Amino acid sequence: MFSLDSFRKDRTQHRQRQCKLPPPRLPPMCVNPAPGGTITRASRDLLKE
């Protein structure tokens, strides 16, 4: 039988796989699964420095 618990754990691991490791000087961030792989607004502000 399909357990909801394993489903939830699988979703979590899938979400973690979408997180890309950034260059060392940038804080860890997740890349949005959007076309073009846009990063979050906070990270974009950091890149402007």
PDB file of C-alpha atoms in Angstrom:
ATOM      1  CA  MET A   1       0.000   0.000   0.000  1.00  0.00           C
ATOM      2  CA  PHE A   2       1.132   3.528  -0.765  1.00  0.00           C
ATOM      3  CA  SER A   3       1.915   5.391   2.437  1.00  0.00           C
ATOM      4  CA  LEU A   4       1.471   9.134   2.676  1.00  0.00           C
ATOM      5  CA  ASP A   5       4.588   9.310   4.824  1.00  0.00           C
ATOM      6  CA  SER A   6       6.888   7.979   2.118  1.00  0.00           C
ATOM      7  CA  PHE A   7       5.174  10.284  -0.363  1.00  0.00           C
ATOM      8  CA  ARG A   8       5.901  13.285   1.838  1.00  0.00           C
ATOM      9  CA  LYS A   9       9.527  12.216   2.263  1.00  0.00           C
ATOM     10  CA  ASP A  10       9.859  11.763  -1.490  1.00  0.00           C
ATOM     11  CA  ARG A  11       8.479  15.250  -2.092  1.00  0.00           C
ATOM     12  CA  THR A  12      11.017  16.700   0.333  1.00  0.00           C
ATOM     13  CA  GLN A  13      13.920  14.996  -1.394  1.00  0.00           C
ATOM     14  CA  HIS A  14      12.619  16.172  -4.762  1.00  0.00           C
ATOM     15  CA  ARG A  15      12.466  19.743  -3.480  1.00  0.00           C
ATOM     16  CA  GLN A  16      16.033  19.484  -2.188  1.00  0.00           C
ATOM     17  CA  ARG A  17      17.220  18.284  -5.596  1.00  0.00           C
ATOM     18  CA  GLN A  18      15.950  21.553  -7.072  1.00  0.00           C
ATOM     19  CA  CYS A  19      18.371  23.486  -4.857  1.00  0.00           C
ATOM     20  CA  LYS A  20      21.550  24.320  -6.708  1.00  0.00           C
ATOM     21  CA  LEU A  21      24.813  24.940  -4.909  1.00  0.00           C
ATOM     22  CA  PRO A  22      25.790  28.588  -5.445  1.00  0.00           C
ATOM     23  CA  PRO A  23      29.289  30.031  -5.958  1.00  0.00           C
ATOM     24  CA  PRO A  24      31.159  30.204  -2.601  1.00  0.00           C
ATOM     25  CA  ARG A  25      30.661  33.945  -2.096  1.00  0.00           C
ATOM     26  CA  LEU A  26      26.885  33.697  -2.418  1.00  0.00           C
ATOM     27  CA  PRO A  27      24.620  32.356   0.342  1.00  0.00           C
ATOM     28  CA  PRO A  28      22.832  29.056  -0.340  1.00  0.00           C
ATOM     29  CA  MET A  29      19.675  29.536  -2.382  1.00  0.00           C
ATOM     30  CA  CYS A  30      17.140  27.594  -4.347  1.00  0.00           C
ATOM     31  CA  VAL A  31      16.702  28.169  -8.037  1.00  0.00           C
ATOM     32  CA  ASN A  32      13.050  28.512  -8.958  1.00  0.00           C
ATOM     33  CA  PRO A  33      11.931  25.732 -11.304  1.00  0.00           C
ATOM     34  CA  ALA A  34      10.809  28.477 -13.677  1.00  0.00           C
ATOM     35  CA  PRO A  35      11.888  28.834 -17.336  1.00  0.00           C
ATOM     36  CA  GLY A  36      15.385  30.303 -17.461  1.00  0.00           C
ATOM     37  CA  GLY A  37      16.085  29.186 -13.894  1.00  0.00           C
ATOM     38  CA  THR A  38      15.504  32.607 -12.355  1.00  0.00           C
ATOM     39  CA  ILE A  39      16.790  32.979  -8.826  1.00  0.00           C
ATOM     40  CA  THR A  40      14.968  34.514  -5.890  1.00  0.00           C
ATOM     41  CA  ARG A  41      14.729  38.297  -5.658  1.00  0.00           C
ATOM     42  CA  ALA A  42      16.916  38.488  -2.543  1.00  0.00           C
ATOM     43  CA  SER A  43      19.721  36.686  -4.337  1.00  0.00           C
ATOM     44  CA  ARG A  44      19.333  38.932  -7.387  1.00  0.00           C
ATOM     45  CA  ASP A  45      19.843  41.953  -5.139  1.00  0.00           C
ATOM     46  CA  LEU A  46      23.055  40.386  -3.827  1.00  0.00           C
ATOM     47  CA  LEU A  47      24.338  39.885  -7.361  1.00  0.00           C
ATOM     48  CA  LYS A  48      23.890  43.601  -8.103  1.00  0.00           C
ATOM     49  CA  GLU A  49      26.457  44.621  -5.492  1.00  0.00           C
TER      50      GLU A  49
END
